[in-house]
A tleap script that builds the chain and sets N, CA, C and O, in Angstrom:
source leaprc.protein.ff14SB
mol = sequence {
  NMET LEU PHE HIE LEU ASP PHE HIE VAL GLU
  TYR GLY ALA THR MET SER GLN GLN ASP LEU
  PHE ALA THR TRP THR ARG GLU ALA GLU ALA
  ALA LEU GLY ALA LYS LYS ALA GLY VAL VAL
  VAL ASP LEU TRP LYS VAL ALA GLY GLU ARG
  ARG VAL ILE ALA ILE VAL ASP VAL ASP SER
  HIE ASP THR LEU ASP GLU ILE SER LEU THR
  LEU PRO ILE MET VAL GLU MET GLY GLN TYR
  VAL THR ILE ASP VAL THR ALA LEU ARG ARG
  TYR GLU ASP PHE ALA ALA SER VAL GLY ARG
  LEU LEU GLN CASN
}
set mol.1.N position { 148.996 -24.137 -25.219 }
set mol.1.CA position { 150.425 -23.926 -24.814 }
set mol.1.C position { 150.479 -24.229 -23.457 }
set mol.1.O position { 149.660 -23.803 -22.644 }
set mol.2.N position { 151.673 -25.148 -23.115 }
set mol.2.CA position { 151.796 -25.861 -21.784 }
set mol.2.C position { 153.124 -24.879 -21.197 }
set mol.2.O position { 154.097 -24.591 -21.894 }
set mol.3.N position { 152.931 -24.447 -19.779 }
set mol.3.CA position { 154.063 -24.001 -19.237 }
set mol.3.C position { 154.011 -24.528 -17.829 }
set mol.3.O position { 152.998 -24.935 -17.261 }
set mol.4.N position { 155.359 -24.464 -17.283 }
set mol.4.CA position { 155.545 -24.830 -15.960 }
set mol.4.C position { 155.660 -23.291 -15.263 }
set mol.4.O position { 156.220 -22.376 -15.868 }
set mol.5.N position { 155.118 -23.128 -14.040 }
set mol.5.CA position { 155.244 -22.169 -13.230 }
set mol.5.C position { 155.742 -22.444 -12.005 }
set mol.5.O position { 155.164 -23.289 -11.321 }
set mol.6.N position { 156.730 -21.878 -11.585 }
set mol.6.CA position { 157.234 -21.954 -10.205 }
set mol.6.C position { 157.249 -20.734 -9.220 }
set mol.6.O position { 158.202 -19.954 -9.213 }
set mol.7.N position { 156.153 -20.586 -8.378 }
set mol.7.CA position { 156.045 -19.537 -7.432 }
set mol.7.C position { 156.822 -19.960 -6.222 }
set mol.7.O position { 156.873 -21.036 -5.626 }
set mol.8.N position { 157.464 -18.701 -6.014 }
set mol.8.CA position { 158.401 -18.446 -4.796 }
set mol.8.C position { 157.729 -17.193 -4.045 }
set mol.8.O position { 157.669 -16.069 -4.542 }
set mol.9.N position { 157.119 -17.622 -2.497 }
set mol.9.CA position { 156.395 -16.560 -2.071 }
set mol.9.C position { 157.019 -16.250 -0.876 }
set mol.9.O position { 157.304 -17.113 -0.046 }
set mol.10.N position { 157.289 -14.863 -0.714 }
set mol.10.CA position { 157.838 -14.361 0.514 }
set mol.10.C position { 157.011 -13.267 1.271 }
set mol.10.O position { 155.920 -12.961 0.790 }
set mol.11.N position { 157.328 -12.814 2.118 }
set mol.11.CA position { 156.241 -11.859 2.752 }
set mol.11.C position { 156.916 -10.759 3.629 }
set mol.11.O position { 157.825 -11.095 4.389 }
set mol.12.N position { 156.528 -9.515 3.559 }
set mol.12.CA position { 157.431 -8.603 4.443 }
set mol.12.C position { 157.125 -8.603 5.704 }
set mol.12.O position { 156.143 -9.150 6.207 }
set mol.13.N position { 158.236 -7.785 6.427 }
set mol.13.CA position { 158.048 -7.864 7.986 }
set mol.13.C position { 156.711 -7.242 8.638 }
set mol.13.O position { 156.485 -7.309 9.846 }
set mol.14.N position { 155.850 -6.630 7.705 }
set mol.14.CA position { 154.698 -5.942 8.375 }
set mol.14.C position { 153.580 -6.730 8.249 }
set mol.14.O position { 152.493 -6.318 8.654 }
set mol.15.N position { 153.725 -7.995 7.652 }
set mol.15.CA position { 152.549 -8.847 7.179 }
set mol.15.C position { 152.768 -9.945 8.247 }
set mol.15.O position { 153.857 -10.415 8.575 }
set mol.16.N position { 151.518 -10.284 8.746 }
set mol.16.CA position { 151.563 -11.352 9.690 }
set mol.16.C position { 151.443 -12.648 9.090 }
set mol.16.O position { 151.049 -12.676 7.924 }
set mol.17.N position { 151.746 -13.871 9.746 }
set mol.17.CA position { 151.552 -15.153 9.174 }
set mol.17.C position { 150.129 -15.351 8.806 }
set mol.17.O position { 149.812 -15.931 7.767 }
set mol.18.N position { 149.275 -14.875 9.647 }
set mol.18.CA position { 147.756 -14.780 9.552 }
set mol.18.C position { 147.177 -14.233 8.266 }
set mol.18.O position { 146.339 -14.827 7.587 }
set mol.19.N position { 147.717 -12.995 7.980 }
set mol.19.CA position { 147.521 -12.166 6.661 }
set mol.19.C position { 147.935 -13.114 5.743 }
set mol.19.O position { 147.130 -13.362 4.845 }
set mol.20.N position { 149.126 -13.782 5.741 }
set mol.20.CA position { 149.768 -14.725 4.591 }
set mol.20.C position { 148.848 -15.573 4.143 }
set mol.20.O position { 148.471 -15.679 2.976 }
set mol.21.N position { 148.359 -16.388 5.387 }
set mol.21.CA position { 147.310 -17.388 5.140 }
set mol.21.C position { 146.091 -16.963 4.520 }
set mol.21.O position { 145.554 -17.646 3.648 }
set mol.22.N position { 145.623 -15.872 4.919 }
set mol.22.CA position { 144.297 -15.394 4.310 }
set mol.22.C position { 144.630 -15.184 2.796 }
set mol.22.O position { 143.894 -15.733 1.976 }
set mol.23.N position { 145.721 -14.402 2.351 }
set mol.23.CA position { 146.011 -14.241 1.021 }
set mol.23.C position { 146.017 -15.643 0.336 }
set mol.23.O position { 145.454 -15.833 -0.742 }
set mol.24.N position { 146.601 -16.491 0.934 }
set mol.24.CA position { 147.147 -17.885 0.341 }
set mol.24.C position { 145.600 -18.807 0.166 }
set mol.24.O position { 145.252 -19.626 -0.684 }
set mol.25.N position { 144.941 -18.285 1.303 }
set mol.25.CA position { 143.466 -19.198 1.191 }
set mol.25.C position { 142.764 -18.753 -0.207 }
set mol.25.O position { 142.378 -19.576 -1.037 }
set mol.26.N position { 142.667 -17.552 -0.338 }
set mol.26.CA position { 142.116 -16.811 -1.641 }
set mol.26.C position { 142.713 -17.166 -3.081 }
set mol.26.O position { 142.099 -17.243 -4.145 }
set mol.27.N position { 144.186 -17.376 -2.811 }
set mol.27.CA position { 144.864 -17.988 -4.107 }
set mol.27.C position { 144.652 -19.541 -4.114 }
set mol.27.O position { 144.686 -20.127 -5.196 }
set mol.28.N position { 144.458 -20.163 -3.067 }
set mol.28.CA position { 144.077 -21.484 -3.230 }
set mol.28.C position { 142.918 -21.740 -3.989 }
set mol.28.O position { 142.882 -22.536 -4.927 }
set mol.29.N position { 141.813 -20.954 -3.515 }
set mol.29.CA position { 140.372 -21.249 -3.951 }
set mol.29.C position { 140.566 -20.929 -5.747 }
set mol.29.O position { 140.253 -21.771 -6.588 }
set mol.30.N position { 141.100 -19.645 -6.069 }
set mol.30.CA position { 141.169 -19.561 -7.585 }
set mol.30.C position { 142.129 -20.609 -8.217 }
set mol.30.O position { 141.821 -20.992 -9.345 }
set mol.31.N position { 143.080 -21.047 -7.733 }
set mol.31.CA position { 144.054 -22.157 -8.070 }
set mol.31.C position { 143.127 -23.371 -8.401 }
set mol.31.O position { 143.057 -23.836 -9.539 }
set mol.32.N position { 142.442 -23.842 -7.369 }
set mol.32.CA position { 141.708 -24.887 -7.504 }
set mol.32.C position { 140.389 -24.732 -8.452 }
set mol.32.O position { 139.960 -25.737 -9.019 }
set mol.33.N position { 139.813 -23.597 -8.606 }
set mol.33.CA position { 138.877 -23.430 -9.552 }
set mol.33.C position { 139.431 -23.472 -10.992 }
set mol.33.O position { 138.798 -24.029 -11.889 }
set mol.34.N position { 140.651 -22.859 -11.202 }
set mol.34.CA position { 141.350 -23.151 -12.258 }
set mol.34.C position { 141.634 -24.467 -12.898 }
set mol.34.O position { 141.611 -24.683 -14.110 }
set mol.35.N position { 141.928 -25.397 -11.873 }
set mol.35.CA position { 142.132 -26.606 -12.063 }
set mol.35.C position { 141.039 -27.078 -12.430 }
set mol.35.O position { 141.103 -27.638 -13.525 }
set mol.36.N position { 139.871 -27.074 -11.857 }
set mol.36.CA position { 138.741 -27.714 -12.044 }
set mol.36.C position { 138.228 -27.213 -13.531 }
set mol.36.O position { 137.638 -28.010 -14.261 }
set mol.37.N position { 138.474 -25.887 -13.935 }
set mol.37.CA position { 138.406 -25.524 -15.340 }
set mol.37.C position { 139.029 -25.980 -16.448 }
set mol.37.O position { 138.622 -25.837 -17.600 }
set mol.38.N position { 140.392 -26.736 -15.971 }
set mol.38.CA position { 140.942 -27.345 -17.039 }
set mol.38.C position { 142.316 -26.229 -17.458 }
set mol.38.O position { 143.074 -26.615 -18.348 }
set mol.39.N position { 142.540 -25.097 -16.903 }
set mol.39.CA position { 143.595 -24.180 -17.200 }
set mol.39.C position { 144.852 -24.690 -16.285 }
set mol.39.O position { 145.991 -24.785 -16.741 }
set mol.40.N position { 144.541 -24.970 -15.092 }
set mol.40.CA position { 145.582 -25.680 -14.407 }
set mol.40.C position { 145.504 -27.304 -14.619 }
set mol.40.O position { 144.508 -27.934 -14.263 }
set mol.41.N position { 146.591 -27.900 -15.204 }
set mol.41.CA position { 146.847 -29.147 -15.372 }
set mol.41.C position { 147.111 -29.876 -14.253 }
set mol.41.O position { 146.753 -31.039 -14.067 }
set mol.42.N position { 147.795 -29.131 -13.439 }
set mol.42.CA position { 147.955 -30.080 -12.165 }
set mol.42.C position { 148.792 -28.918 -11.323 }
set mol.42.O position { 149.281 -27.936 -11.882 }
set mol.43.N position { 148.878 -29.151 -10.016 }
set mol.43.CA position { 149.386 -28.095 -8.960 }
set mol.43.C position { 149.954 -28.945 -7.889 }
set mol.43.O position { 149.448 -30.002 -7.513 }
set mol.44.N position { 151.243 -28.315 -7.335 }
set mol.44.CA position { 151.735 -29.051 -6.039 }
set mol.44.C position { 152.250 -27.972 -5.318 }
set mol.44.O position { 152.684 -26.954 -5.856 }
set mol.45.N position { 152.203 -28.213 -3.840 }
set mol.45.CA position { 152.928 -27.083 -3.050 }
set mol.45.C position { 154.185 -28.088 -2.655 }
set mol.45.O position { 154.130 -29.310 -2.512 }
set mol.46.N position { 155.311 -27.232 -2.524 }
set mol.46.CA position { 156.544 -27.822 -2.154 }
set mol.46.C position { 156.648 -27.934 -0.771 }
set mol.46.O position { 156.276 -26.986 -0.080 }
set mol.47.N position { 157.148 -29.066 -0.194 }
set mol.47.CA position { 156.942 -29.247 1.345 }
set mol.47.C position { 157.935 -28.456 1.853 }
set mol.47.O position { 158.982 -28.284 1.230 }
set mol.48.N position { 157.697 -27.907 3.025 }
set mol.48.CA position { 158.866 -27.017 3.690 }
set mol.48.C position { 159.053 -25.706 3.203 }
set mol.48.O position { 159.600 -24.883 3.937 }
set mol.49.N position { 158.692 -25.406 2.116 }
set mol.49.CA position { 158.750 -24.126 1.474 }
set mol.49.C position { 157.708 -23.494 1.105 }
set mol.49.O position { 156.677 -24.131 0.889 }
set mol.50.N position { 157.750 -22.004 0.940 }
set mol.50.CA position { 156.706 -21.074 0.534 }
set mol.50.C position { 156.799 -21.049 -1.148 }
set mol.50.O position { 157.156 -20.091 -1.833 }
set mol.51.N position { 156.348 -22.464 -1.647 }
set mol.51.CA position { 156.588 -22.414 -3.045 }
set mol.51.C position { 155.533 -23.381 -3.671 }
set mol.51.O position { 155.279 -24.453 -3.123 }
set mol.52.N position { 154.927 -22.991 -4.816 }
set mol.52.CA position { 154.117 -23.908 -5.525 }
set mol.52.C position { 154.567 -23.978 -6.879 }
set mol.52.O position { 155.128 -23.050 -7.461 }
set mol.53.N position { 154.295 -25.163 -7.396 }
set mol.53.CA position { 154.534 -25.597 -8.828 }
set mol.53.C position { 153.206 -25.686 -9.476 }
set mol.53.O position { 152.265 -26.249 -8.918 }
set mol.54.N position { 153.115 -25.137 -10.654 }
set mol.54.CA position { 151.752 -25.493 -11.558 }
set mol.54.C position { 152.319 -25.886 -12.947 }
set mol.54.O position { 153.391 -25.501 -13.414 }
set mol.55.N position { 151.468 -26.675 -13.500 }
set mol.55.CA position { 151.622 -26.869 -14.698 }
set mol.55.C position { 149.964 -26.248 -15.317 }
set mol.55.O position { 148.876 -26.599 -14.858 }
set mol.56.N position { 150.189 -25.254 -16.461 }
set mol.56.CA position { 149.133 -24.728 -17.051 }
set mol.56.C position { 148.927 -24.662 -18.445 }
set mol.56.O position { 149.931 -24.506 -19.140 }
set mol.57.N position { 147.779 -24.753 -19.017 }
set mol.57.CA position { 147.560 -25.018 -20.418 }
set mol.57.C position { 146.928 -23.608 -20.918 }
set mol.57.O position { 145.901 -23.264 -20.332 }
set mol.58.N position { 147.295 -22.976 -21.671 }
set mol.58.CA position { 146.586 -21.675 -22.020 }
set mol.58.C position { 146.951 -21.412 -23.487 }
set mol.58.O position { 147.848 -21.998 -24.093 }
set mol.59.N position { 146.087 -20.391 -24.021 }
set mol.59.CA position { 146.310 -20.431 -25.685 }
set mol.59.C position { 147.232 -19.398 -26.216 }
set mol.59.O position { 147.413 -19.181 -27.414 }
set mol.60.N position { 147.805 -18.775 -25.222 }
set mol.60.CA position { 148.938 -17.869 -25.625 }
set mol.60.C position { 149.753 -17.175 -24.507 }
set mol.60.O position { 149.318 -17.019 -23.366 }
set mol.61.N position { 150.983 -16.767 -24.935 }
set mol.61.CA position { 151.803 -15.983 -24.022 }
set mol.61.C position { 150.964 -14.914 -23.469 }
set mol.61.O position { 151.151 -14.774 -22.260 }
set mol.62.N position { 150.122 -14.138 -23.961 }
set mol.62.CA position { 149.565 -13.045 -23.567 }
set mol.62.C position { 148.479 -13.595 -22.353 }
set mol.62.O position { 148.371 -12.961 -21.304 }
set mol.63.N position { 147.749 -14.749 -22.591 }
set mol.63.CA position { 146.774 -15.156 -21.796 }
set mol.63.C position { 147.665 -15.314 -20.343 }
set mol.63.O position { 147.360 -14.696 -19.323 }
set mol.64.N position { 148.817 -16.252 -20.439 }
set mol.64.CA position { 149.590 -16.361 -19.258 }
set mol.64.C position { 150.069 -15.243 -18.489 }
set mol.64.O position { 150.190 -15.271 -17.264 }
set mol.65.N position { 150.374 -14.139 -19.315 }
set mol.65.CA position { 150.694 -13.079 -18.662 }
set mol.65.C position { 149.406 -12.318 -18.039 }
set mol.65.O position { 149.589 -11.690 -16.996 }
set mol.66.N position { 148.497 -12.332 -18.446 }
set mol.66.CA position { 146.998 -11.738 -17.897 }
set mol.66.C position { 146.658 -12.373 -16.616 }
set mol.66.O position { 146.373 -11.786 -15.572 }
set mol.67.N position { 146.725 -13.711 -16.825 }
set mol.67.CA position { 146.389 -14.729 -15.547 }
set mol.67.C position { 147.227 -14.537 -14.464 }
set mol.67.O position { 146.791 -14.354 -13.328 }
set mol.68.N position { 148.619 -14.572 -14.794 }
set mol.68.CA position { 149.556 -14.344 -13.685 }
set mol.68.C position { 149.463 -13.053 -12.930 }
set mol.68.O position { 149.693 -13.080 -11.720 }
set mol.69.N position { 149.118 -11.806 -13.580 }
set mol.69.CA position { 149.062 -10.578 -13.027 }
set mol.69.C position { 147.881 -10.439 -12.433 }
set mol.69.O position { 147.753 -9.379 -11.821 }
set mol.70.N position { 146.811 -11.305 -12.413 }
set mol.70.CA position { 145.439 -11.146 -11.725 }
set mol.70.C position { 145.147 -12.026 -10.682 }
set mol.70.O position { 144.025 -11.972 -10.178 }
set mol.71.N position { 146.060 -12.913 -10.232 }
set mol.71.CA position { 145.989 -13.941 -9.404 }
set mol.71.C position { 146.040 -13.275 -8.047 }
set mol.71.O position { 146.861 -12.380 -7.847 }
set mol.72.N position { 145.089 -13.724 -6.981 }
set mol.72.CA position { 145.059 -13.118 -5.758 }
set mol.72.C position { 146.332 -12.796 -5.196 }
set mol.72.O position { 146.609 -11.643 -4.866 }
set mol.73.N position { 147.114 -13.746 -5.073 }
set mol.73.CA position { 148.447 -13.506 -4.533 }
set mol.73.C position { 149.245 -12.564 -5.176 }
set mol.73.O position { 150.054 -11.942 -4.489 }
set mol.74.N position { 149.143 -12.291 -6.674 }
set mol.74.CA position { 150.064 -11.227 -7.204 }
set mol.74.C position { 149.291 -9.842 -6.913 }
set mol.74.O position { 149.956 -8.809 -6.832 }
set mol.75.N position { 148.089 -9.817 -6.778 }
set mol.75.CA position { 147.147 -8.478 -6.643 }
set mol.75.C position { 147.606 -8.080 -5.219 }
set mol.75.O position { 148.016 -6.929 -5.068 }
set mol.76.N position { 147.579 -8.872 -4.224 }
set mol.76.CA position { 147.473 -8.567 -2.793 }
set mol.76.C position { 149.128 -8.490 -2.401 }
set mol.76.O position { 149.530 -7.782 -1.478 }
set mol.77.N position { 149.923 -9.230 -3.147 }
set mol.77.CA position { 151.532 -9.130 -2.533 }
set mol.77.C position { 152.197 -9.500 -3.491 }
set mol.77.O position { 153.026 -10.367 -3.214 }
set mol.78.N position { 152.138 -9.052 -4.915 }
set mol.78.CA position { 152.984 -9.408 -5.766 }
set mol.78.C position { 154.403 -8.834 -5.712 }
set mol.78.O position { 155.217 -9.442 -6.408 }
set mol.79.N position { 154.815 -7.879 -5.085 }
set mol.79.CA position { 156.150 -7.551 -4.788 }
set mol.79.C position { 156.971 -8.439 -4.099 }
set mol.79.O position { 158.186 -8.241 -4.111 }
set mol.80.N position { 156.428 -9.530 -3.412 }
set mol.80.CA position { 156.864 -10.627 -2.602 }
set mol.80.C position { 156.811 -12.152 -3.238 }
set mol.80.O position { 157.264 -13.164 -2.703 }
set mol.81.N position { 156.074 -12.051 -4.646 }
set mol.81.CA position { 156.306 -13.451 -5.318 }
set mol.81.C position { 156.851 -13.148 -6.529 }
set mol.81.O position { 156.581 -12.156 -7.207 }
set mol.82.N position { 157.802 -14.221 -6.850 }
set mol.82.CA position { 158.663 -14.432 -7.928 }
set mol.82.C position { 158.007 -15.732 -8.692 }
set mol.82.O position { 157.811 -16.800 -8.113 }
set mol.83.N position { 157.702 -15.498 -10.039 }
set mol.83.CA position { 157.452 -16.588 -10.780 }
set mol.83.C position { 158.382 -16.905 -11.726 }
set mol.83.O position { 158.681 -16.084 -12.593 }
set mol.84.N position { 158.958 -18.160 -11.665 }
set mol.84.CA position { 159.783 -18.536 -12.947 }
set mol.84.C position { 158.897 -19.410 -13.851 }
set mol.84.O position { 158.199 -20.311 -13.387 }
set mol.85.N position { 158.950 -19.117 -15.122 }
set mol.85.CA position { 158.198 -19.578 -16.061 }
set mol.85.C position { 159.091 -20.367 -17.171 }
set mol.85.O position { 160.169 -19.983 -17.624 }
set mol.86.N position { 158.372 -21.591 -17.511 }
set mol.86.CA position { 159.294 -22.459 -18.647 }
set mol.86.C position { 158.175 -22.903 -19.445 }
set mol.86.O position { 157.154 -23.366 -18.937 }
set mol.87.N position { 158.356 -22.766 -20.700 }
set mol.87.CA position { 157.495 -23.237 -21.853 }
set mol.87.C position { 157.616 -24.587 -21.886 }
set mol.87.O position { 158.747 -24.987 -21.609 }
set mol.88.N position { 156.701 -25.522 -22.171 }
set mol.88.CA position { 156.969 -26.971 -22.242 }
set mol.88.C position { 156.346 -27.501 -23.689 }
set mol.88.O position { 155.533 -26.918 -24.406 }
set mol.89.N position { 156.875 -28.566 -23.855 }
set mol.89.CA position { 156.542 -29.174 -25.305 }
set mol.89.C position { 156.083 -30.483 -24.832 }
set mol.89.O position { 156.763 -30.953 -23.920 }
set mol.90.N position { 155.237 -31.078 -25.178 }
set mol.90.CA position { 154.681 -32.461 -24.912 }
set mol.90.C position { 155.982 -33.482 -25.725 }
set mol.90.O position { 156.556 -33.341 -26.805 }
set mol.91.N position { 156.085 -34.391 -24.780 }
set mol.91.CA position { 157.523 -35.358 -25.345 }
set mol.91.C position { 157.051 -35.959 -26.453 }
set mol.91.O position { 157.828 -36.093 -27.398 }
set mol.92.N position { 155.818 -36.396 -26.550 }
set mol.92.CA position { 155.229 -37.351 -27.763 }
set mol.92.C position { 155.547 -36.400 -28.978 }
set mol.92.O position { 156.103 -36.891 -29.961 }
set mol.93.N position { 155.231 -35.105 -28.958 }
set mol.93.CA position { 155.552 -34.220 -30.164 }
set mol.93.C position { 156.947 -33.841 -30.537 }
set mol.93.O position { 157.273 -33.498 -31.673 }
set mol.94.N position { 157.862 -33.935 -29.368 }
set mol.94.CA position { 159.397 -34.040 -29.544 }
set mol.94.C position { 159.715 -35.115 -30.196 }
set mol.94.O position { 160.295 -35.039 -31.279 }
set mol.95.N position { 159.351 -36.393 -29.580 }
set mol.95.CA position { 159.720 -37.607 -30.496 }
set mol.95.C position { 159.336 -37.672 -31.912 }
set mol.95.O position { 160.080 -38.107 -32.792 }
set mol.96.N position { 158.177 -37.237 -32.096 }
set mol.96.CA position { 157.623 -37.403 -33.504 }
set mol.96.C position { 158.781 -36.472 -34.357 }
set mol.96.O position { 159.081 -36.824 -35.498 }
set mol.97.N position { 159.306 -35.469 -33.846 }
set mol.97.CA position { 159.984 -34.464 -34.443 }
set mol.97.C position { 161.463 -35.207 -34.775 }
set mol.97.O position { 161.978 -35.276 -35.892 }
set mol.98.N position { 161.927 -35.660 -33.712 }
set mol.98.CA position { 163.050 -36.358 -33.474 }
set mol.98.C position { 162.996 -37.252 -35.004 }
set mol.98.O position { 163.661 -37.049 -36.020 }
set mol.99.N position { 161.984 -38.265 -34.746 }
set mol.99.CA position { 162.016 -39.295 -35.727 }
set mol.99.C position { 161.970 -38.728 -37.311 }
set mol.99.O position { 162.536 -39.254 -38.269 }
set mol.100.N position { 161.237 -37.653 -37.326 }
set mol.100.CA position { 161.225 -36.835 -38.725 }
set mol.100.C position { 162.445 -36.392 -39.204 }
set mol.100.O position { 162.782 -36.463 -40.386 }
set mol.101.N position { 163.108 -35.938 -38.307 }
set mol.101.CA position { 164.523 -35.357 -38.443 }
set mol.101.C position { 165.518 -36.441 -38.892 }
set mol.101.O position { 166.279 -36.328 -39.853 }
set mol.102.N position { 165.406 -37.604 -38.003 }
set mol.102.CA position { 166.218 -38.863 -38.592 }
set mol.102.C position { 166.042 -39.276 -40.036 }
set mol.102.O position { 166.875 -39.892 -40.701 }
set mol.103.N position { 164.685 -38.803 -40.495 }
set mol.103.CA position { 164.590 -39.479 -41.758 }
set mol.103.C position { 165.202 -38.764 -42.667 }
set mol.103.O position { 165.808 -39.335 -43.573 }
set mol.104.N position { 165.147 -37.309 -42.578 }
set mol.104.CA position { 165.750 -36.239 -43.345 }
set mol.104.C position { 167.292 -36.391 -43.619 }
set mol.104.O position { 167.892 -35.531 -44.263 }
savepdb mol mol.pdb
quit
């Protein structure tokens, strides 16, 4: 199952920028490891914003929930992170469905 994840990261007034960078470094290591393992299809940092976009491929909604709750950035500062999730469908599968619907 493919999902588009859009992470919006804020940080509290008591957290220094260095602390944010330390957490984000741990998150980057985990994210790049997941990309190498094939769970993360691709990953982007939005320029000029504290925002990251990922496409992930997991076996279930439950797995997505478990992964997102255990990410370093969520464990360390989850109250300041919002994740917008969109389920994705491969366009090729959609096109095949449309073709079948046209035939009916």
